[in-house]
Amino acid sequence: MSLQDITTRITDAETAAGRPKGSVKLIAVSKVQPNERVRDVLVQGHRCFGENRVQEAAGKWPEFKEQFSDVDLHLIGPLQTNKVRQAIELFSAIHSVDRPKLAKALARLAQETGTCPDLFIQVNTGEEDQKAGILPTDADAFVAECRGLDLPVQGLMCIPPVDEEPALHFALLAKIAARNGLTGLSMGMSGDFERAIALGATHVRVGSAIFGERVKPEE
Ligand SMILES: *Cc1c(COP(=O)(O)O)cnc(C)c1O
């Protein structure tokens, strides 16, 4: 698939859901992709990208940012507290806020620097042991805690379990967001972004459907 195909499918899904055109933001997930593929997508005019590792993003994005203006880089993977400073410099949004310690570190640096990326709280909707994210039962309290720290919480993010119907998880995430007055929903990947849009996604994170299969295996 090309960037153009995915953009068309997003517009069609917006229309099918009775949502305004342009209400869904496409985050092109460029992790582990060769630089030429990423450059291709930049040259086509796309500016919003997602990376799941701070280190990898720090290695390739400063140069792209010099060559292309208005790059909008989103962190969609785990963030260690000792990388928060670096993350704040690189990313305009962080989708993986998942624990009080990280929230406090972000708040401290936001105070110090006077800026903070847009934040999404990651919810472990499938309650999987190996997955990051706050448990659904703890989500309301954690949203309140982040707000108490003056953090700019835009919404929630989830990664459904691979072997379950994602729509159930998207619906749960939308419900938790609504009852907390949050409008951002970061959900939907290559295999399920249309279902996510039907259930209210505002940000879809699409990698392989745009760039092709990832060349290097993920760690
Ligand atoms: C890799 C990744 C994606 C993109 O996955 P695809 O199936 O390639 O679209 C989306 N979200 C997160 C958090 C990821 O790590």
Coordinates of N, CA and C and ligand atoms in Angstrom, one line a residue:
M1 N 0.8 -1.2 0.0 CA 0.0 0.0 0.0 C 0.9 1.2 0.0
S2 N 0.3 2.3 -0.5 CA 1.1 3.5 -0.5 C 0.5 4.5 0.5
L3 N 1.2 5.6 0.8 CA 0.7 6.6 1.7 C -0.7 7.1 1.2
Q4 N -0.8 7.3 -0.2 CA -2.0 7.8 -0.8 C -3.2 6.8 -0.5
D5 N -2.9 5.5 -0.7 CA -4.0 4.5 -0.4 C -4.5 4.6 1.0
I6 N -3.5 4.7 1.9 CA -3.9 4.7 3.4 C -4.7 6.0 3.7
T7 N -4.3 7.1 3.1 CA -5.0 8.4 3.3 C -6.4 8.3 2.8
T8 N -6.6 7.6 1.6 CA -7.9 7.5 1.0 C -8.8 6.6 1.9
R9 N -8.2 5.5 2.4 CA -8.9 4.6 3.3 C -9.4 5.3 4.6
I10 N -8.5 6.2 5.1 CA -8.9 6.9 6.3 C -10.0 7.9 6.0
T11 N -10.0 8.6 4.9 CA -11.1 9.5 4.5 C -12.4 8.7 4.4
D12 N -12.3 7.6 3.7 CA -13.5 6.7 3.5 C -14.1 6.3 4.9
A13 N -13.2 5.9 5.8 CA -13.6 5.4 7.1 C -14.2 6.6 7.9
E14 N -13.7 7.8 7.7 CA -14.3 9.0 8.4 C -15.7 9.2 7.9
T15 N -15.8 9.1 6.6 CA -17.2 9.3 6.0 C -18.1 8.3 6.4
A16 N -17.7 7.0 6.4 CA -18.6 5.9 6.8 C -19.0 6.1 8.2
A17 N -18.2 6.6 9.0 CA -18.5 6.8 10.5 C -19.3 8.1 10.7
G18 N -19.6 8.9 9.6 CA -20.2 10.1 9.8 C -19.4 11.2 10.5
R19 N -18.1 11.0 10.4 CA -17.2 12.0 11.0 C -16.6 13.0 10.0
P20 N -16.3 14.2 10.5 CA -15.7 15.2 9.5 C -14.4 14.7 8.9
K21 N -14.2 15.1 7.6 CA -13.0 14.8 6.9 C -11.9 15.5 7.7
G22 N -10.8 14.7 7.9 CA -9.6 15.4 8.6 C -9.7 15.2 10.1
S23 N -10.7 14.5 10.6 CA -10.8 14.4 12.0 C -9.8 13.3 12.6
V24 N -9.2 12.5 11.7 CA -8.3 11.5 12.1 C -6.9 11.8 11.7
K25 N -6.0 11.8 12.6 CA -4.6 12.1 12.2 C -3.8 10.8 12.0
L26 N -3.1 10.8 10.8 CA -2.3 9.6 10.5 C -0.9 9.8 11.0
I27 N -0.5 8.9 11.9 CA 0.9 8.8 12.4 C 1.5 7.7 11.6
A28 N 2.5 8.0 10.8 CA 3.2 7.0 10.0 C 4.3 6.4 10.8
V29 N 4.2 5.2 11.2 CA 5.1 4.6 12.1 C 6.4 4.1 11.4
S30 N 7.4 4.8 11.6 CA 8.6 4.6 10.8 C 9.7 3.8 11.5
K31 N 9.4 3.3 12.7 CA 10.4 2.5 13.4 C 11.0 1.4 12.5
V32 N 12.3 1.2 12.7 CA 13.0 0.1 12.0 C 13.0 0.2 10.5
Q33 N 12.4 1.2 9.9 CA 12.3 1.3 8.5 C 13.6 1.9 7.9
P34 N 14.0 1.5 6.8 CA 15.2 2.1 6.2 C 14.9 3.6 5.9
N35 N 16.0 4.4 6.0 CA 15.8 5.9 5.8 C 15.2 6.3 4.5
E36 N 15.6 5.5 3.4 CA 15.0 5.9 2.1 C 13.5 5.8 2.1
R37 N 13.0 4.8 2.8 CA 11.5 4.7 2.8 C 10.9 5.9 3.5
V38 N 11.5 6.2 4.6 CA 11.0 7.3 5.4 C 11.1 8.6 4.6
R39 N 12.2 8.8 3.9 CA 12.4 10.0 3.1 C 11.3 10.1 2.0
D40 N 11.1 9.0 1.4 CA 10.0 8.9 0.4 C 8.7 9.5 0.8
V41 N 8.3 9.1 2.0 CA 7.0 9.6 2.6 C 7.1 11.1 3.0
L42 N 8.3 11.5 3.4 CA 8.5 12.9 3.7 C 8.4 13.7 2.4
V43 N 9.0 13.2 1.4 CA 9.0 13.9 0.1 C 7.5 14.0 -0.5
Q44 N 6.7 13.0 -0.2 CA 5.3 13.1 -0.6 C 4.5 14.1 0.2
G45 N 5.2 14.7 1.2 CA 4.5 15.8 1.9 C 4.0 15.4 3.3
H46 N 4.1 14.1 3.7 CA 3.6 13.7 5.0 C 4.6 14.2 6.1
R47 N 4.1 14.6 7.2 CA 4.9 15.2 8.3 C 4.8 14.5 9.6
C48 N 3.8 13.7 9.8 CA 3.5 13.2 11.2 C 4.0 11.7 11.2
F49 N 5.0 11.5 12.1 CA 5.6 10.1 12.2 C 5.6 9.6 13.6
G50 N 5.7 8.3 13.7 CA 5.8 7.7 15.1 C 7.0 6.8 15.2
E51 N 7.6 6.9 16.3 CA 8.8 6.0 16.7 C 8.5 5.4 18.0
N52 N 9.0 4.1 18.2 CA 8.7 3.5 19.5 C 9.9 3.5 20.4
R53 N 11.1 3.9 19.9 CA 12.3 4.0 20.8 C 13.0 5.3 20.7
V54 N 13.2 5.9 21.9 CA 13.8 7.3 21.9 C 15.2 7.2 21.2
Q55 N 16.0 6.2 21.5 CA 17.3 6.1 21.0 C 17.3 6.1 19.5
E56 N 16.5 5.2 18.9 CA 16.4 5.1 17.4 C 16.0 6.5 16.8
A57 N 15.0 7.1 17.4 CA 14.5 8.4 16.9 C 15.6 9.4 17.0
A58 N 16.3 9.4 18.1 CA 17.4 10.4 18.2 C 18.5 10.2 17.2
G59 N 18.6 9.0 16.7 CA 19.6 8.7 15.6 C 19.2 9.2 14.3
K60 N 18.0 9.2 13.9 CA 17.6 9.5 12.6 C 16.8 10.8 12.4
W61 N 16.1 11.3 13.4 CA 15.2 12.4 13.1 C 15.8 13.8 13.1
P62 N 16.9 14.1 13.9 CA 17.4 15.4 13.9 C 17.8 15.8 12.4
E63 N 18.4 14.9 11.7 CA 18.8 15.2 10.3 C 17.6 15.4 9.4
F64 N 16.6 14.6 9.5 CA 15.3 14.8 8.7 C 14.7 16.1 9.1
K65 N 14.8 16.5 10.4 CA 14.1 17.7 10.8 C 14.9 19.0 10.2
E66 N 16.2 18.8 9.9 CA 16.9 19.9 9.3 C 16.5 20.0 7.8
Q67 N 16.2 18.9 7.2 CA 15.8 18.9 5.8 C 14.4 19.2 5.4
F68 N 13.5 18.8 6.4 CA 12.1 19.0 6.1 C 11.5 19.8 7.3
S69 N 10.7 20.8 6.9 CA 10.1 21.6 8.0 C 8.9 21.0 8.6
D70 N 8.5 21.4 9.8 CA 7.3 21.1 10.4 C 7.1 19.6 10.7
V71 N 8.2 18.9 10.9 CA 8.0 17.4 11.3 C 7.4 17.3 12.6
D72 N 6.4 16.4 12.7 CA 5.6 16.2 13.9 C 5.8 14.8 14.4
L73 N 6.7 14.7 15.3 CA 7.2 13.3 15.7 C 6.5 12.9 17.0
H74 N 5.9 11.7 17.0 CA 5.2 11.1 18.1 C 5.9 9.9 18.7
L75 N 6.1 9.9 20.0 CA 6.7 8.7 20.7 C 5.5 7.7 21.0
I76 N 5.6 6.5 20.5 CA 4.5 5.6 20.7 C 4.9 4.3 21.5
G77 N 6.2 4.3 21.9 CA 6.7 3.2 22.7 C 7.1 3.6 24.1
P78 N 7.6 2.7 24.9 CA 7.9 2.9 26.3 C 9.0 4.0 26.5
L79 N 8.8 4.8 27.6 CA 9.7 5.9 27.9 C 10.2 5.6 29.3
Q80 N 11.6 5.5 29.4 CA 12.2 5.4 30.7 C 12.4 6.8 31.3
T81 N 12.4 7.0 32.6 CA 12.4 8.3 33.2 C 13.8 9.0 32.8
N82 N 14.8 8.2 32.7 CA 16.1 8.9 32.4 C 16.2 9.4 30.9
K83 N 15.2 9.1 30.1 CA 15.2 9.6 28.7 C 14.1 10.7 28.5
V84 N 13.5 11.1 29.6 CA 12.4 12.1 29.4 C 12.9 13.4 28.8
R85 N 14.1 13.9 29.3 CA 14.6 15.1 28.7 C 14.8 15.1 27.2
Q86 N 15.4 14.0 26.8 CA 15.7 13.8 25.4 C 14.3 13.7 24.6
A87 N 13.4 13.0 25.2 CA 12.1 12.8 24.6 C 11.4 14.1 24.4
I88 N 11.4 15.0 25.4 CA 10.8 16.3 25.3 C 11.4 17.1 24.2
E89 N 12.7 17.0 23.9 CA 13.3 17.7 22.9 C 12.9 17.2 21.5
L90 N 12.7 15.9 21.4 CA 12.5 15.3 20.1 C 11.0 15.2 19.6
F91 N 10.1 15.0 20.6 CA 8.7 14.6 20.3 C 7.7 15.7 20.6
S92 N 6.7 15.8 19.7 CA 5.7 16.8 19.9 C 4.5 16.1 20.7
A93 N 4.5 14.7 20.7 CA 3.5 14.0 21.5 C 4.1 12.7 22.0
I94 N 3.6 12.3 23.2 CA 4.0 11.1 23.8 C 2.8 10.3 24.1
H95 N 2.7 9.1 23.6 CA 1.5 8.2 23.7 C 1.6 7.2 24.7
S96 N 2.7 7.2 25.5 CA 3.0 6.0 26.4 C 3.1 6.4 27.8
V97 N 2.4 7.4 28.3 CA 2.4 7.8 29.7 C 1.7 6.7 30.5
D98 N 2.4 5.9 31.3 CA 1.7 4.7 31.8 C 2.0 4.5 33.3
R99 N 2.6 5.5 34.0 CA 2.9 5.2 35.4 C 3.2 6.6 36.1
P100 N 2.9 6.6 37.4 CA 3.0 7.9 38.2 C 4.5 8.4 38.2
K101 N 5.4 7.5 38.2 CA 6.8 8.0 38.2 C 7.2 8.7 37.0
L102 N 6.7 8.2 35.8 CA 6.9 8.9 34.6 C 6.1 10.2 34.5
A103 N 4.9 10.2 35.0 CA 4.1 11.5 35.0 C 4.8 12.5 35.8
K104 N 5.4 12.1 37.0 CA 6.1 13.1 37.8 C 7.4 13.6 37.1
A105 N 8.1 12.8 36.5 CA 9.3 13.2 35.7 C 8.9 14.2 34.6
L106 N 7.8 13.9 33.9 CA 7.4 14.8 32.8 C 7.0 16.1 33.4
A107 N 6.3 16.1 34.5 CA 5.8 17.4 35.2 C 7.0 18.2 35.6
R108 N 8.0 17.6 36.2 CA 9.2 18.3 36.6 C 9.9 19.0 35.4
L109 N 10.1 18.3 34.3 CA 10.7 18.9 33.2 C 9.9 19.9 32.5
A110 N 8.5 19.7 32.5 CA 7.6 20.7 31.9 C 7.8 22.0 32.6
Q111 N 7.8 21.9 34.0 CA 8.1 23.1 34.8 C 9.4 23.8 34.5
E112 N 10.4 23.0 34.4 CA 11.7 23.5 34.1 C 11.9 24.2 32.8
T113 N 11.3 23.5 31.7 CA 11.5 24.0 30.4 C 10.4 24.9 29.9
G114 N 9.2 24.9 30.6 CA 8.1 25.7 30.2 C 7.4 25.1 29.0
T115 N 7.7 23.9 28.5 CA 6.9 23.3 27.5 C 6.7 21.8 27.8
C116 N 5.7 21.2 27.1 CA 5.5 19.8 27.3 C 4.8 19.3 26.1
P117 N 5.2 18.1 25.6 CA 4.5 17.5 24.4 C 3.1 17.2 24.8
D118 N 2.2 17.0 23.8 CA 0.9 16.5 24.1 C 1.0 15.1 24.6
L119 N 0.2 14.8 25.6 CA 0.3 13.5 26.3 C -0.9 12.6 26.1
F120 N -0.7 11.3 25.9 CA -1.7 10.3 25.9 C -1.3 9.3 27.0
I121 N -2.3 8.9 27.7 CA -2.1 7.9 28.7 C -2.4 6.5 28.1
Q122 N -1.4 5.6 28.2 CA -1.6 4.3 27.6 C -2.3 3.4 28.6
V123 N -3.4 2.8 28.1 CA -4.2 1.9 29.0 C -4.0 0.4 28.5
N124 N -3.8 -0.4 29.4 CA -3.6 -1.9 29.1 C -4.9 -2.5 29.1
T125 N -5.7 -2.3 28.0 CA -7.1 -2.7 28.0 C -7.3 -4.2 28.1
G126 N -6.2 -5.0 27.6 CA -6.3 -6.4 27.6 C -5.8 -7.0 29.0
E127 N -5.3 -6.1 29.9 CA -4.8 -6.5 31.1 C -3.7 -7.6 31.0
E128 N -2.8 -7.4 30.0 CA -1.8 -8.4 29.7 C -0.6 -8.1 30.5
D129 N 0.0 -9.1 31.2 CA 1.2 -8.9 32.0 C 2.3 -8.3 31.3
Q130 N 2.6 -8.7 30.1 CA 3.8 -8.3 29.4 C 3.6 -6.9 28.7
K131 N 2.4 -6.4 28.8 CA 2.2 -5.1 28.1 C 2.2 -3.9 29.1
A132 N 2.7 -2.8 28.5 CA 2.7 -1.6 29.3 C 1.3 -1.0 29.4
G133 N 1.2 0.0 30.2 CA -0.1 0.7 30.3 C -0.7 0.5 31.7
I134 N -1.6 1.5 32.0 CA -2.3 1.5 33.3 C -3.5 0.6 33.1
L135 N -3.8 -0.1 34.2 CA -5.0 -1.0 34.1 C -6.3 -0.2 34.0
P136 N -7.3 -0.7 33.3 CA -8.5 0.0 33.1 C -9.1 0.5 34.5
T137 N -9.0 -0.3 35.5 CA -9.6 0.1 36.8 C -8.8 1.2 37.5
D138 N -7.6 1.4 37.1 CA -6.8 2.5 37.7 C -6.7 3.7 36.8
A139 N -7.4 3.7 35.6 CA -7.2 4.7 34.7 C -7.8 6.1 35.2
D140 N -9.0 6.1 35.7 CA -9.6 7.3 36.2 C -8.7 8.1 37.2
A141 N -8.2 7.3 38.1 CA -7.3 7.9 39.2 C -6.1 8.4 38.6
F142 N -5.5 7.7 37.6 CA -4.3 8.2 37.0 C -4.5 9.4 36.1
V143 N -5.6 9.5 35.4 CA -5.9 10.7 34.7 C -6.0 11.9 35.6
A144 N -6.6 11.7 36.7 CA -6.8 12.8 37.7 C -5.4 13.2 38.3
E145 N -4.6 12.2 38.5 CA -3.2 12.4 39.1 C -2.4 13.3 38.1
C146 N -2.5 12.9 36.8 CA -1.8 13.7 35.7 C -2.3 15.1 35.7
R147 N -3.6 15.2 35.7 CA -4.2 16.6 35.7 C -3.7 17.4 36.9
G148 N -3.6 16.7 38.0 CA -3.2 17.4 39.3 C -1.8 17.9 39.1
L149 N -1.0 17.3 38.2 CA 0.4 17.7 38.0 C 0.4 18.7 36.9
D150 N -0.7 19.2 36.4 CA -0.8 20.2 35.3 C -0.3 19.7 34.0
L151 N -0.3 18.4 33.8 CA 0.2 17.8 32.5 C -0.9 17.9 31.4
P152 N -0.5 18.2 30.2 CA -1.5 18.4 29.1 C -1.9 17.1 28.6
V153 N -2.8 16.4 29.3 CA -3.3 15.1 28.8 C -4.4 15.3 27.7
Q154 N -4.1 14.8 26.5 CA -5.0 14.9 25.4 C -5.9 13.8 25.2
G155 N -5.5 12.6 25.7 CA -6.3 11.4 25.4 C -5.7 10.2 25.9
L156 N -6.2 9.1 25.4 CA -5.8 7.7 25.8 C -5.3 6.9 24.6
M157 N -4.4 6.0 24.9 CA -3.9 5.1 23.8 C -4.0 3.7 24.3
C158 N -4.2 2.8 23.3 CA -4.2 1.3 23.6 C -3.6 0.5 22.5
I159 N -3.1 -0.6 22.8 CA -2.6 -1.6 21.8 C -3.3 -2.9 22.2
P160 N -4.4 -3.3 21.5 CA -5.2 -4.5 21.8 C -4.3 -5.8 21.8
P161 N -4.7 -6.8 22.5 CA -4.0 -8.1 22.5 C -4.1 -8.6 21.0
V162 N -3.1 -9.3 20.6 CA -3.1 -9.7 19.2 C -4.2 -10.7 18.8
D163 N -4.6 -11.5 19.8 CA -5.5 -12.6 19.5 C -7.0 -12.3 19.8
E164 N -7.3 -11.0 20.0 CA -8.7 -10.7 20.4 C -9.2 -9.6 19.4
E165 N -10.5 -9.6 19.3 CA -11.2 -8.6 18.5 C -10.9 -7.2 19.0
P166 N -10.1 -6.4 18.2 CA -9.7 -5.1 18.6 C -10.9 -4.2 19.0
A167 N -12.0 -4.3 18.3 CA -13.1 -3.4 18.5 C -13.6 -3.3 19.9
L168 N -13.5 -4.5 20.6 CA -13.9 -4.5 22.0 C -13.0 -3.5 22.9
H169 N -11.7 -3.6 22.5 CA -10.7 -2.7 23.2 C -10.8 -1.3 22.8
F170 N -11.1 -1.0 21.6 CA -11.3 0.4 21.1 C -12.6 1.0 21.8
A171 N -13.6 0.2 21.9 CA -14.8 0.6 22.6 C -14.6 0.9 24.1
L172 N -13.8 0.0 24.7 CA -13.5 0.2 26.1 C -12.7 1.5 26.3
L173 N -11.7 1.7 25.4 CA -10.8 2.9 25.5 C -11.7 4.2 25.4
A174 N -12.6 4.1 24.4 CA -13.5 5.3 24.1 C -14.3 5.6 25.3
K175 N -14.8 4.5 26.0 CA -15.7 4.7 27.2 C -14.9 5.4 28.3
I176 N -13.7 4.9 28.6 CA -12.9 5.4 29.6 C -12.5 6.9 29.3
A177 N -12.2 7.2 28.1 CA -11.9 8.6 27.7 C -13.1 9.5 27.9
A178 N -14.3 9.0 27.5 CA -15.5 9.9 27.5 C -15.8 10.2 29.0
R179 N -15.7 9.2 29.9 CA -16.1 9.5 31.3 C -15.1 10.4 32.0
N180 N -13.9 10.5 31.4 CA -12.9 11.4 31.9 C -12.8 12.7 31.2
G181 N -13.7 12.9 30.2 CA -13.7 14.2 29.5 C -12.5 14.4 28.5
L182 N -12.0 13.2 28.1 CA -10.8 13.3 27.2 C -11.3 13.1 25.7
T183 N -10.8 13.9 24.8 CA -11.2 13.7 23.4 C -10.3 13.0 22.5
G184 N -9.0 12.8 22.9 CA -8.1 12.1 22.0 C -8.1 10.6 22.2
L185 N -8.1 9.9 21.1 CA -8.1 8.4 21.1 C -7.0 7.9 20.1
S186 N -5.9 7.5 20.7 CA -4.8 6.9 19.8 C -5.0 5.4 19.8
M187 N -5.6 5.0 18.7 CA -5.9 3.5 18.5 C -6.1 3.2 17.1
G188 N -5.7 2.0 16.7 CA -5.8 1.5 15.4 C -4.4 1.4 14.7
M189 N -4.1 0.3 14.1 CA -2.8 0.1 13.5 C -3.1 -0.5 12.0
S190 N -2.1 -1.0 11.4 CA -2.3 -1.4 10.0 C -3.5 -2.3 9.7
G191 N -3.7 -3.3 10.7 CA -4.7 -4.3 10.4 C -6.1 -3.9 10.9
D192 N -6.2 -2.7 11.6 CA -7.5 -2.5 12.2 C -7.8 -1.0 12.3
F193 N -7.2 -0.1 11.5 CA -7.4 1.3 11.8 C -8.8 1.7 11.3
E194 N -9.4 1.0 10.4 CA -10.8 1.4 10.0 C -11.8 1.2 11.1
R195 N -11.6 0.0 11.8 CA -12.5 -0.3 12.9 C -12.2 0.7 14.0
A196 N -11.0 1.2 14.2 CA -10.7 2.2 15.2 C -11.4 3.5 14.9
I197 N -11.4 3.9 13.6 CA -12.0 5.1 13.2 C -13.5 5.1 13.4
A198 N -14.1 3.9 13.2 CA -15.5 3.7 13.4 C -15.9 3.9 14.9
L199 N -14.9 3.6 15.7 CA -15.2 3.7 17.2 C -14.6 5.0 17.8
G200 N -14.1 5.9 16.9 CA -13.8 7.3 17.4 C -12.3 7.6 17.5
A201 N -11.4 6.8 16.9 CA -10.0 7.1 16.9 C -9.8 8.5 16.4
T202 N -8.9 9.3 17.0 CA -8.5 10.6 16.5 C -7.1 10.5 16.0
H203 N -6.3 9.5 16.4 CA -4.9 9.2 15.9 C -4.8 7.8 15.6
V204 N -4.4 7.4 14.4 CA -4.2 6.0 14.0 C -2.7 5.9 13.8
R205 N -2.1 4.8 14.2 CA -0.7 4.6 14.1 C -0.4 3.5 13.1
V206 N -0.1 3.8 11.9 CA 0.0 2.9 10.8 C 1.5 2.8 10.3
G207 N 2.0 1.6 10.4 CA 3.4 1.4 10.0 C 3.5 0.5 8.7
S208 N 3.5 -0.8 8.9 CA 3.7 -1.7 7.8 C 2.8 -1.4 6.5
A209 N 1.6 -1.0 6.7 CA 0.7 -0.8 5.6 C 1.2 0.3 4.7
I210 N 2.0 1.2 5.3 CA 2.5 2.4 4.5 C 3.9 2.0 4.0
F211 N 4.8 1.5 4.9 CA 6.2 1.4 4.5 C 6.6 0.0 4.0
G212 N 5.6 -1.0 4.1 CA 6.0 -2.4 3.9 C 6.4 -3.0 5.1
E213 N 6.6 -4.3 5.1 CA 7.1 -5.1 6.3 C 8.3 -4.5 6.8
R214 N 8.4 -4.5 8.2 CA 9.7 -4.0 8.8 C 10.8 -4.9 8.4
V215 N 11.9 -4.3 8.0 CA 13.0 -5.1 7.5 C 13.8 -5.8 8.6
K216 N 14.1 -5.1 9.7 CA 14.8 -5.7 10.8 C 13.7 -6.2 11.8
P217 N 14.0 -7.3 12.4 CA 13.0 -7.7 13.4 C 13.0 -6.8 14.6
E218 N 11.9 -6.7 15.3 CA 11.8 -5.9 16.5 C 12.4 -6.6 17.6
E219 N 12.9 -5.8 18.6 CA 13.4 -6.4 19.8 C 12.3 -6.7 20.7
Ligands
LIG1 C1 4.8 -0.7 15.5 C2 3.6 0.0 16.2 C3 2.5 0.4 15.4 C4 2.4 0.1 13.9 O1 2.2 -1.2 13.6 P1 1.8 -1.7 12.2 O2 1.1 -3.0 12.4 O3 3.0 -1.8 11.4 O4 0.9 -0.7 11.6 C5 1.5 1.0 16.1 N1 1.6 1.3 17.4 C6 2.6 0.9 18.1 C7 2.6 1.2 19.6 C8 3.7 0.2 17.6 O5 4.7 -0.1 18.3

